[in-house]
CSV table of C-alpha atoms and ligand atoms in Angstrom, one decimal:
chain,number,residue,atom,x,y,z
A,236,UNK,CA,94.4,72.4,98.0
A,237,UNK,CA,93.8,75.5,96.8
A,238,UNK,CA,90.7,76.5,95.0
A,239,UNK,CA,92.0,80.1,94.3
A,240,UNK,CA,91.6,81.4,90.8
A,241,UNK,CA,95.0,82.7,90.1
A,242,UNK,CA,96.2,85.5,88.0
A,243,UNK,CA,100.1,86.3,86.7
A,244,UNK,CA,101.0,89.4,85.4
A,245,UNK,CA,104.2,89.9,83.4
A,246,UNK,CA,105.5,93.0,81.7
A,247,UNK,CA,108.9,91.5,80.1
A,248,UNK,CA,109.7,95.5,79.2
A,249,UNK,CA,109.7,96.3,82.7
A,250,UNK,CA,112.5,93.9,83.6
A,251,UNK,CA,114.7,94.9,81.0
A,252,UNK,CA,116.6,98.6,82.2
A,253,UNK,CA,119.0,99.3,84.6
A,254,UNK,CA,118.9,101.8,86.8
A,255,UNK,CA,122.7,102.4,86.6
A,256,UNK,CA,126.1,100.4,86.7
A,257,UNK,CA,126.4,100.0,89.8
A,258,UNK,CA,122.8,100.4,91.3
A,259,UNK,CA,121.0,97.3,93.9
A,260,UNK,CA,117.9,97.4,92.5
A,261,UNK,CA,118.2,94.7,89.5
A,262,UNK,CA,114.8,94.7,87.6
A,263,UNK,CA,116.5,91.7,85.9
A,264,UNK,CA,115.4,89.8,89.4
A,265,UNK,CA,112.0,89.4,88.1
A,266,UNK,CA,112.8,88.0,84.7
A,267,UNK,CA,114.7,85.2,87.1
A,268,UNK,CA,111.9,84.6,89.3
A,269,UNK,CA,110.0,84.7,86.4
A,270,UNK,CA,112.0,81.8,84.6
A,271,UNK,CA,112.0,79.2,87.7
A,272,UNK,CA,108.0,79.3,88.2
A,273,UNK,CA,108.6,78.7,84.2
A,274,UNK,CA,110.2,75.9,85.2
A,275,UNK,CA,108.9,74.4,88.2
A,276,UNK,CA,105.8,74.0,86.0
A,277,UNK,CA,103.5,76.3,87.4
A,278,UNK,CA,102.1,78.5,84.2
A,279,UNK,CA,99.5,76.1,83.4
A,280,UNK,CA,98.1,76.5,86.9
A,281,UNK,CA,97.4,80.4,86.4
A,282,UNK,CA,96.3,83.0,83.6
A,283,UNK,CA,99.0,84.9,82.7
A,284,UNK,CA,98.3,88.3,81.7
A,285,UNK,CA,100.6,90.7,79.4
A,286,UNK,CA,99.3,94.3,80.8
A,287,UNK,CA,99.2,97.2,78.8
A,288,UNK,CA,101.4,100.0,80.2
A,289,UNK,CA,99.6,103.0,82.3
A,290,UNK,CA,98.7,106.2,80.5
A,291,UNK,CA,99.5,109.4,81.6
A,292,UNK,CA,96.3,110.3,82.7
A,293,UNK,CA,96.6,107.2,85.2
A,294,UNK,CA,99.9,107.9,86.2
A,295,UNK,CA,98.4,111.4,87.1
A,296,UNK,CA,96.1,110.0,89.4
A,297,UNK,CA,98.9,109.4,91.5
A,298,UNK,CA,101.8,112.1,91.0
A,299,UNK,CA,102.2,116.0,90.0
A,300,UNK,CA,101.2,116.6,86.5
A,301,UNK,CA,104.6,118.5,86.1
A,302,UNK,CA,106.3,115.3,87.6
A,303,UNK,CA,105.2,113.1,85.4
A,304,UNK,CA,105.5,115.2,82.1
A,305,UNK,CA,109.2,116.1,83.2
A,306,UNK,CA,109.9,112.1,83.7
A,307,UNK,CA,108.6,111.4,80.0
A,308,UNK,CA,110.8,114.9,78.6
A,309,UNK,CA,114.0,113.3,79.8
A,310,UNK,CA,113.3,109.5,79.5
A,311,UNK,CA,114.6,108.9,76.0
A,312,UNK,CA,118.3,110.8,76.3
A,313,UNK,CA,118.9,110.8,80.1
A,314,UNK,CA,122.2,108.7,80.2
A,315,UNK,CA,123.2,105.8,82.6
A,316,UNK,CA,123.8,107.2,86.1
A,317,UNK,CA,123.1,110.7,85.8
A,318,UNK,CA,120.8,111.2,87.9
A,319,UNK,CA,122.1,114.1,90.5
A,320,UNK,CA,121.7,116.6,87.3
A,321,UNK,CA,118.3,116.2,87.6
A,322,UNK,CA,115.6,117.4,89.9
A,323,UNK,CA,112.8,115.7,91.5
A,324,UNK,CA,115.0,112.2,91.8
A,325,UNK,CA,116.8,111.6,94.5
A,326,UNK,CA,120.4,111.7,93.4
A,327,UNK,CA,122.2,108.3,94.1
A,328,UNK,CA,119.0,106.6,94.8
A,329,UNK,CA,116.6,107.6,92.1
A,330,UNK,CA,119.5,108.0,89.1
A,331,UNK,CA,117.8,109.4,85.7
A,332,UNK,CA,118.2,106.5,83.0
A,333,UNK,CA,117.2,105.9,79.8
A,334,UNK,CA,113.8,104.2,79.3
A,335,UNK,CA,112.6,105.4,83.1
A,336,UNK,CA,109.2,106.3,81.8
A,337,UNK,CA,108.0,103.4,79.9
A,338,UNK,CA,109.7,101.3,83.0
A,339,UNK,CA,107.8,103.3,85.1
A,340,UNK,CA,104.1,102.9,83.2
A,341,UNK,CA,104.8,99.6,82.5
A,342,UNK,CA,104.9,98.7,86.3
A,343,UNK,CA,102.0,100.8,86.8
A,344,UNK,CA,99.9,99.2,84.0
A,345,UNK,CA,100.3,95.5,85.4
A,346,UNK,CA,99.3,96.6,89.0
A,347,UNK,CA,96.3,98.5,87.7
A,348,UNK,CA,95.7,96.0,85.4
A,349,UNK,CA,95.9,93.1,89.1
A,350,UNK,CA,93.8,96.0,90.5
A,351,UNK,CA,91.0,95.8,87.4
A,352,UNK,CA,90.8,91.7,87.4
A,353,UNK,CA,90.2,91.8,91.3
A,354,UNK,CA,87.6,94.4,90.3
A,355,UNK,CA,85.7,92.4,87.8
A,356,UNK,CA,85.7,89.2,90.1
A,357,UNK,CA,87.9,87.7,87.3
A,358,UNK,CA,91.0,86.5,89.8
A,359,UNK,CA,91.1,86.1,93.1
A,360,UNK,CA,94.9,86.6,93.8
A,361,UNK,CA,96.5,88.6,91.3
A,362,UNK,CA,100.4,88.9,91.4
A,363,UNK,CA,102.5,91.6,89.8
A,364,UNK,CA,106.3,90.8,91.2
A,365,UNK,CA,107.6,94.1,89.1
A,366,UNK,CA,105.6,96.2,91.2
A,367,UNK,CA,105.8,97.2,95.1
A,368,UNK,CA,107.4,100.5,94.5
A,369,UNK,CA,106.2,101.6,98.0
A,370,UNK,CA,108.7,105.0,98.2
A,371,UNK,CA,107.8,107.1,95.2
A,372,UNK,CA,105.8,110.1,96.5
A,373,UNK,CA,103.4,112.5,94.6
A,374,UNK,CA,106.2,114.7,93.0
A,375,UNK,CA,109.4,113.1,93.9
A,376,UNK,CA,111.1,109.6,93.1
A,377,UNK,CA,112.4,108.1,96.6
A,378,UNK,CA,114.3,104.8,97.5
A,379,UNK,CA,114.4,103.0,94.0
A,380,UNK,CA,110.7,104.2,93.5
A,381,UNK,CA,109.7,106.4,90.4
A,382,UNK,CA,106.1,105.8,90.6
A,383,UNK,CA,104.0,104.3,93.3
A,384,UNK,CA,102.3,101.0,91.8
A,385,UNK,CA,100.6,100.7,94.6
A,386,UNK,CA,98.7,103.5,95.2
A,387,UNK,CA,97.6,103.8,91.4
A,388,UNK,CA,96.1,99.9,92.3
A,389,UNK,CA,94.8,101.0,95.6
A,390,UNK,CA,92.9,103.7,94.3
A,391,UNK,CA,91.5,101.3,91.5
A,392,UNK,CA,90.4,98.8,94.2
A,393,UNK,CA,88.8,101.6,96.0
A,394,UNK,CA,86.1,102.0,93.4
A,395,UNK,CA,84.6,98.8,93.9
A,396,UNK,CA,85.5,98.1,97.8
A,397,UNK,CA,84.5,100.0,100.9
A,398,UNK,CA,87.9,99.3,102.5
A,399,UNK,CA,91.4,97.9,101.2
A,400,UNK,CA,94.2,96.4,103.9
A,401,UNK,CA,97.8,97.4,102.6
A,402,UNK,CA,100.1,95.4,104.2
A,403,UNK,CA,103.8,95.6,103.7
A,404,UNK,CA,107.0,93.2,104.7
A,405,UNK,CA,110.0,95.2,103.0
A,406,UNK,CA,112.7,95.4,105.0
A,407,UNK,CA,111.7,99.3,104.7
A,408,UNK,CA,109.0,101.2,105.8
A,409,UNK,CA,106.0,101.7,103.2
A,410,UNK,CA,106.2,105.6,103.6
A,411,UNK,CA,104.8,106.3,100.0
A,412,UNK,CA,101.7,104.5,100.6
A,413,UNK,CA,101.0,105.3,103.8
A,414,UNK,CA,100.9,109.1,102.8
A,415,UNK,CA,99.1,109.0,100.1
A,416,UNK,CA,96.3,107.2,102.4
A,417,UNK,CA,96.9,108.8,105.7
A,418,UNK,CA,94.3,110.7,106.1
A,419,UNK,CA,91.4,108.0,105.2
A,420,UNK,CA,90.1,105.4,107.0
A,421,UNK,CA,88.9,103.6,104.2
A,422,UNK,CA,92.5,102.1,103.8
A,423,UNK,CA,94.2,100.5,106.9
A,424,UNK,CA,98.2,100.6,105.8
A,425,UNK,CA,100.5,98.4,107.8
A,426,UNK,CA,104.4,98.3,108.0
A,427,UNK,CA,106.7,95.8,109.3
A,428,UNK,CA,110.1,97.5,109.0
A,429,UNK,CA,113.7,98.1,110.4
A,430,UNK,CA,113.8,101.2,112.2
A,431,UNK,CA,116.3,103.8,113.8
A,432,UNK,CA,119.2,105.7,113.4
A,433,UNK,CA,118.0,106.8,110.5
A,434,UNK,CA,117.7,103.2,108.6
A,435,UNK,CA,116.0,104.6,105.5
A,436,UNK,CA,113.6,105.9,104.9
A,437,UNK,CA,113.7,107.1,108.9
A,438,UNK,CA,109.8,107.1,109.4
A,439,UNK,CA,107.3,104.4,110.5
A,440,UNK,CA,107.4,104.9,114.5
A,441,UNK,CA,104.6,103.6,116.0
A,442,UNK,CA,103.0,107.0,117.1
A,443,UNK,CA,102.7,108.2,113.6
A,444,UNK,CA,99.7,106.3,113.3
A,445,UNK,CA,97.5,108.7,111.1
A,446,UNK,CA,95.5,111.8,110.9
A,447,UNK,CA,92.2,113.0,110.8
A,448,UNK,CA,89.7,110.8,109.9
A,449,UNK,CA,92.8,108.3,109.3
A,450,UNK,CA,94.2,108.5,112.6
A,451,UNK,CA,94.7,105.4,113.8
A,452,UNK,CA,94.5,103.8,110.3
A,453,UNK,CA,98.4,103.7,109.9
A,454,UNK,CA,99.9,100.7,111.8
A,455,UNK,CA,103.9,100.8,112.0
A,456,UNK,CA,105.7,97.8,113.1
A,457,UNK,CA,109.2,99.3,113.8
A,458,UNK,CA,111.7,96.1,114.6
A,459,UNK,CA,115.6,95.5,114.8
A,460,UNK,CA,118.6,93.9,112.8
A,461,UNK,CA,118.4,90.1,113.5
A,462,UNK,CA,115.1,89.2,113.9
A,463,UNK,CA,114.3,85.9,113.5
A,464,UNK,CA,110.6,83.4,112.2
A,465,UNK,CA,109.3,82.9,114.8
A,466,UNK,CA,109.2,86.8,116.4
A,467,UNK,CA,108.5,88.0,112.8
A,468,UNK,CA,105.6,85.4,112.3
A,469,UNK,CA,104.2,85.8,115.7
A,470,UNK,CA,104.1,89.7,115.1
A,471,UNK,CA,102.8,89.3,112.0
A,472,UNK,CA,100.0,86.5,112.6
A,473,UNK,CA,99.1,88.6,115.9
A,474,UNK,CA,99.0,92.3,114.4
A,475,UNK,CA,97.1,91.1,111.4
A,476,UNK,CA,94.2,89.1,112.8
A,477,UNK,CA,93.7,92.4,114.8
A,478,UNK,CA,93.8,94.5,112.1
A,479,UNK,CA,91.2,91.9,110.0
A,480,UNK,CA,88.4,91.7,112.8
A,481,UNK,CA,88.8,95.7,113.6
A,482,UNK,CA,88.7,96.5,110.1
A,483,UNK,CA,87.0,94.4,108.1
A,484,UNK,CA,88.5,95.0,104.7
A,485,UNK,CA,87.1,94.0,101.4
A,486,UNK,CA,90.0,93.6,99.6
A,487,UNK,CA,94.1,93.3,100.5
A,488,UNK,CA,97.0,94.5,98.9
A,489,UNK,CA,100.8,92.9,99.7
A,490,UNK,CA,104.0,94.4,99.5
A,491,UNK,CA,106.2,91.4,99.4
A,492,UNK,CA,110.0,93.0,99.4
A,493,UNK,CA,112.0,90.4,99.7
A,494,UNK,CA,115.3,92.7,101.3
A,495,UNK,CA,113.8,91.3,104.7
A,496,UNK,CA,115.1,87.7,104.3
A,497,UNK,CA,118.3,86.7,105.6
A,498,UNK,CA,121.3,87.4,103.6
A,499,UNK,CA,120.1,90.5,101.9
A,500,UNK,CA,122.8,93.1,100.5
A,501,UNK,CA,121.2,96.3,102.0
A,502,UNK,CA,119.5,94.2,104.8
A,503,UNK,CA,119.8,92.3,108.3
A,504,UNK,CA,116.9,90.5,109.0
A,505,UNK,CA,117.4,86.3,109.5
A,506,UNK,CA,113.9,85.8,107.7
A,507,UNK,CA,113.8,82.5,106.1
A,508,UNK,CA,111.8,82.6,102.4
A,509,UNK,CA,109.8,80.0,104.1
A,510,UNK,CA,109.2,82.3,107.1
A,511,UNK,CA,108.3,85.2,104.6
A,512,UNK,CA,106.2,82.9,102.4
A,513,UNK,CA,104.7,82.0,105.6
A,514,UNK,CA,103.2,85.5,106.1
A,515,UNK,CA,102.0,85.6,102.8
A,516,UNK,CA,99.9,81.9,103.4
A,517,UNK,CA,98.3,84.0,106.8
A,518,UNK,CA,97.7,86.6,104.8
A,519,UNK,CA,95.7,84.3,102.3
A,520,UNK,CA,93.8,82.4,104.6
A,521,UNK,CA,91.3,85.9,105.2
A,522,UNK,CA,90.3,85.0,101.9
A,523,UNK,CA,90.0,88.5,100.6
A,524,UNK,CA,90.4,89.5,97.0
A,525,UNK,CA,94.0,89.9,97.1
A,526,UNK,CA,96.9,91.9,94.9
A,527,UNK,CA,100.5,90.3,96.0
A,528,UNK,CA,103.7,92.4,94.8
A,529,UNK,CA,107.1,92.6,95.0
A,530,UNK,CA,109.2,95.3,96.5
A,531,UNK,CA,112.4,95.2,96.9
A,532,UNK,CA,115.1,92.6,97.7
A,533,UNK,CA,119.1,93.0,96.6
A,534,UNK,CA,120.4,89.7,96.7
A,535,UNK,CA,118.9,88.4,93.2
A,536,UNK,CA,119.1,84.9,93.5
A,537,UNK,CA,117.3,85.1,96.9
A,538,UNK,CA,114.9,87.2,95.6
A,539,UNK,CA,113.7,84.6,92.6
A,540,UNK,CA,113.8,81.8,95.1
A,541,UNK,CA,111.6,83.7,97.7
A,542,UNK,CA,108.9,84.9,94.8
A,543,UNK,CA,109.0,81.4,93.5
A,544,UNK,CA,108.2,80.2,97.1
A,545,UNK,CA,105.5,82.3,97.2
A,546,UNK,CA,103.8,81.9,93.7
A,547,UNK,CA,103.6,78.4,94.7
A,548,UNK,CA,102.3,79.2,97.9
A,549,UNK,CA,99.6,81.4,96.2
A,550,UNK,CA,98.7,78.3,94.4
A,551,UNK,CA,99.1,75.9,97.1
A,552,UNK,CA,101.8,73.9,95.7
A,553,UNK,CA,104.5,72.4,97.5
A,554,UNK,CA,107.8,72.8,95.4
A,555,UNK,CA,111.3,70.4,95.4
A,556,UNK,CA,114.3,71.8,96.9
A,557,UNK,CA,116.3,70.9,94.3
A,558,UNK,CA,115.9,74.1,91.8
A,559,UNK,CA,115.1,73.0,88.3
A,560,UNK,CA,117.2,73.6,85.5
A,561,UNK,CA,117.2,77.3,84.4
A,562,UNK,CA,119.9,79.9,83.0
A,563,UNK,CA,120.3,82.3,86.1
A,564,UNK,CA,122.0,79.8,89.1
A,565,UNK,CA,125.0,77.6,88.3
A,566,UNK,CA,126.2,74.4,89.4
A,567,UNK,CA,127.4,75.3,92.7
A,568,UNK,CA,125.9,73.2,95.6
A,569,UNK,CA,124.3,77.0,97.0
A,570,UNK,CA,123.0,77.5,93.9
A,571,UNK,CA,120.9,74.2,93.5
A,572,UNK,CA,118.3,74.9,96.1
A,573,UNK,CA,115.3,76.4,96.7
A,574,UNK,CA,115.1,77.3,100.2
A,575,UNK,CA,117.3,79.8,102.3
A,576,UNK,CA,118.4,78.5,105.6
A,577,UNK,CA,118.6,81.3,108.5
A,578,UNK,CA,122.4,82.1,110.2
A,579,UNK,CA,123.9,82.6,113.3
A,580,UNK,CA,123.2,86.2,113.8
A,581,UNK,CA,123.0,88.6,116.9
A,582,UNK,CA,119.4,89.8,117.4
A,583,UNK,CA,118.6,93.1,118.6
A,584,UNK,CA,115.1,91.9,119.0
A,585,UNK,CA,114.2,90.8,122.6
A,586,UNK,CA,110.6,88.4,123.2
A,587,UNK,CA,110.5,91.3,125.7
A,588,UNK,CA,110.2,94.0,123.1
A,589,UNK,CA,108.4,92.1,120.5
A,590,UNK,CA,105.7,91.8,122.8
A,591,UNK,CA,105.8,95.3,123.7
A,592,UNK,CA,105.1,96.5,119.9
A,593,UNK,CA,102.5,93.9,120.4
A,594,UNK,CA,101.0,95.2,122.8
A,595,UNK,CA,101.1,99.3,121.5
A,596,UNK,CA,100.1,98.2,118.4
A,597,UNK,CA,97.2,96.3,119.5
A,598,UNK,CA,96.3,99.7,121.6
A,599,UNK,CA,95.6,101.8,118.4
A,600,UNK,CA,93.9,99.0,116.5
A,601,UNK,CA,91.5,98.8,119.5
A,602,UNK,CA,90.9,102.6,119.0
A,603,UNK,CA,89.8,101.8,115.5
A,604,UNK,CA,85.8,101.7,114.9
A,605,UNK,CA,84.2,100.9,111.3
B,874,LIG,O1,112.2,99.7,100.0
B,874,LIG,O2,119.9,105.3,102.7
B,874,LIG,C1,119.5,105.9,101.7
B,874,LIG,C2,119.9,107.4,101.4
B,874,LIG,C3,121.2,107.8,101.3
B,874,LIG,C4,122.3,106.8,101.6
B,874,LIG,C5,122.8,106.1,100.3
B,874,LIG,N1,123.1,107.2,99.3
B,874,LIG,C6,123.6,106.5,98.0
B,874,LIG,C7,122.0,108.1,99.0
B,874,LIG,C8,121.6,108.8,100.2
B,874,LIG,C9,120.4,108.2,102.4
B,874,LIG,N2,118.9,105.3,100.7
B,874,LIG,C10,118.6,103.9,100.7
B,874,LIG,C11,117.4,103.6,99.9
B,874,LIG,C12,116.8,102.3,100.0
B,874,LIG,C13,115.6,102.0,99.1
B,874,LIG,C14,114.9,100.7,99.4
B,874,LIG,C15,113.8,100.5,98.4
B,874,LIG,C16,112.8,99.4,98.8
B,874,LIG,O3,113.4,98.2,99.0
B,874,LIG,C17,111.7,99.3,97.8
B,874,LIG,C18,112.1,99.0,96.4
B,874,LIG,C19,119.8,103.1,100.2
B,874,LIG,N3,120.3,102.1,100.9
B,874,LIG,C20,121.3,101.6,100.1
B,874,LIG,C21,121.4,102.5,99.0
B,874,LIG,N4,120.5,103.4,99.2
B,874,LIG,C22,122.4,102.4,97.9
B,874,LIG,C23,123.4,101.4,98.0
B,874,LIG,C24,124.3,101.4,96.9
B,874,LIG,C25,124.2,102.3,95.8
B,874,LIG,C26,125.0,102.4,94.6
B,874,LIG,C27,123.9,103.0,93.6
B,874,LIG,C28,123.4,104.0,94.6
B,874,LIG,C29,124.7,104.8,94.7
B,874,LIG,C30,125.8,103.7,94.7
B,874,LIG,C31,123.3,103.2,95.8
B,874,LIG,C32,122.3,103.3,96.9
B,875,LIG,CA1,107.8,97.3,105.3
B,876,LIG,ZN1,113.1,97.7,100.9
């Protein structure tokens, strides 16, 4: 049983926009995730917490002045999907829309707010599901990403710990983060992530591992389509108990994307939920003052059963397959349960190469000294 003081936070403005008609990236998913914890009873076991959005000053912590200022100019009259008239987003990806500012802060404001509760000793897990916006950059949007939650929480943490683990299972690589933080070895960032020919965002290869006094402080985990539990949990159990005993952090931050379970719509991982959870439960058992967010994660309904999973694996709660009564999944026998089997898939994965990435990753973390 868990003894773990838990803490929830929930911006309902964040969930509310749309990016554009047609866009993958539903904030909607975390209202729906939102709703079955509702309903498989869970609230009373948490605090739930109603952050206030970031200011600008805090979201200039982390981007361009100029950036930030331009983003709350064309917030209130940008129009649905016209993005590629405007600089500094990414045209399909990053599409201007109405209301991106306040989205932005308010995604901000709850992680700094998970980043302030860790902070105070108040909470010893401290979950923000909107958040895990791992692309957005100093002075550009990127992948989905208008401003990088995580950083802004990082830097918070950093005030009142030595050293902060970033760890990040997206089916993408955590490029945002690691460059704001690749030059210090005061946060260790490490990516699990499809890579090659040029599967966005086309960096995270193993070499890149770091510079000056960082070097060696950016771990990339670059894997194929296919893979499966038990390589991904092996990797991931492996890579991270390194990473723990050579670095020693004080505090951890997750980026939980759920795009790497099976069945995504941008992604081709065979990832159970309970697989992913899985890594989430290793990642507890260090016992750190922890921050878990979202990410991303396209198939909606597979994203609210996976962050379900994992709130109640936060609180150590073991949840019924059959999904509880709610407004978001029919009555369709696949939309009555909880977990998400994996399929018969080809894997470009090999034990033979997972252990090689084991064994190159393990060679930089052995280079590492605190
Ligand atoms: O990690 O692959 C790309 C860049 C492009 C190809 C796609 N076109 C639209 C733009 C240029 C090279 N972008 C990726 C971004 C993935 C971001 C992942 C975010 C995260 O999970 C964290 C939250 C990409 N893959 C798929 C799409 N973009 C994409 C698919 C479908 C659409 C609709 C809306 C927009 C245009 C049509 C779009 C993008
Ligand atoms: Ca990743
Ligand atoms: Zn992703």
């Amino acid at each position: 049983m868990t003894t773990k003081k838990v803490a929830y936070c929930f911006a309902p403005d964040a969930s509310s926009y749309q990016l554009s008609e047609t866009h993958p990236m539903v904030p909607e998913r975390v209202n729906m995730t939102h709703e079955l914890v509702q309903n498989y009873r869970m609230f009373p076991r948490m605090t739930i917490i109603k952050p206030h959005p970031a200011t600008e000053e805090q979201l200039k912590r982390v981007h361009l002045p100029g950036y930030i200022d331009y983003l709350k100019k064309v917030s209130p009259i940008a129009t649905l999907g016209l993005g590629d008239l405007y600089p500094c987003l990414q045209a399909d990806d990053c599409p201007m829309f109405t209301g991106v500012y306040d989205y932005s802060a308010s995604i901000v404001g709850a992680s700094i707010a998970c980043a302030n509760r860790i902070n105070h000793g108040r909470s010893n897990v401290c979950i923000n599901w909107a958040g895990g916006m791992h692309h957005a950059k100093r002075r550009v949007a990127s992948g989905f990403c208008y401003a990088n939650d995580i950083a802004a929480a990082i830097l918070e943490l950093l005030m009142c710990h030595r050293r902060v683990m970033y760890v990040d299972i997206d089916l993408h690589h955590g490029d945002g983060v690691e460059e704001y933080f690749y030059n210090t070895n005061r946060v260790m960032t490490l990516s699990f992530h499809r890579f090659g020919n040029n599967f966005f965002p086309g960096t995270g290869a193993i070499k890149n591992s770091g510079v000056g006094p960082g070097k060696d402080y950016a771990i990339n985990v670059p894997l194929q389509k296919g893979i499966d539990d038990d390589q991904y949990i092996y990797l991931f159990k492996n890579i991270l108990n390194k990473a723990m005993e050579r670095f020693q952090p004080e505090a951890l931050v997750m980026q939980m994307g759920a795009d790497s379970v099976v069945g995504d719509l941008l992604g081709d991982f065979n990832l159970t939920n309970k697989g992913h959870a899985s890594c989430l439960e290793n990642a507890l058992s260090y016992n750190l003052p922890t921050i878990v967010l979202g990410g991303g994660g396209y198939s909606v309904k597979n994203v609210a059963r996976t962050w379900t999973l994992e709130t109640a694996t936060i609180l150590g709660l073991e949840l019924d397959n059959q999904l509880p009564t709610n407004s978001y999944f029919g009555h369709l026998p696949e939309d009555s349960t909880l977990y998400i089997p994996p399929v018969k898939m080809s894997n470009s994965n090999t034990n033979k190469s997972i252990r090689k990435v084991l064994r190159k990753v393990t060679e930089i973390l052995d280079r590492t000294e605190i």
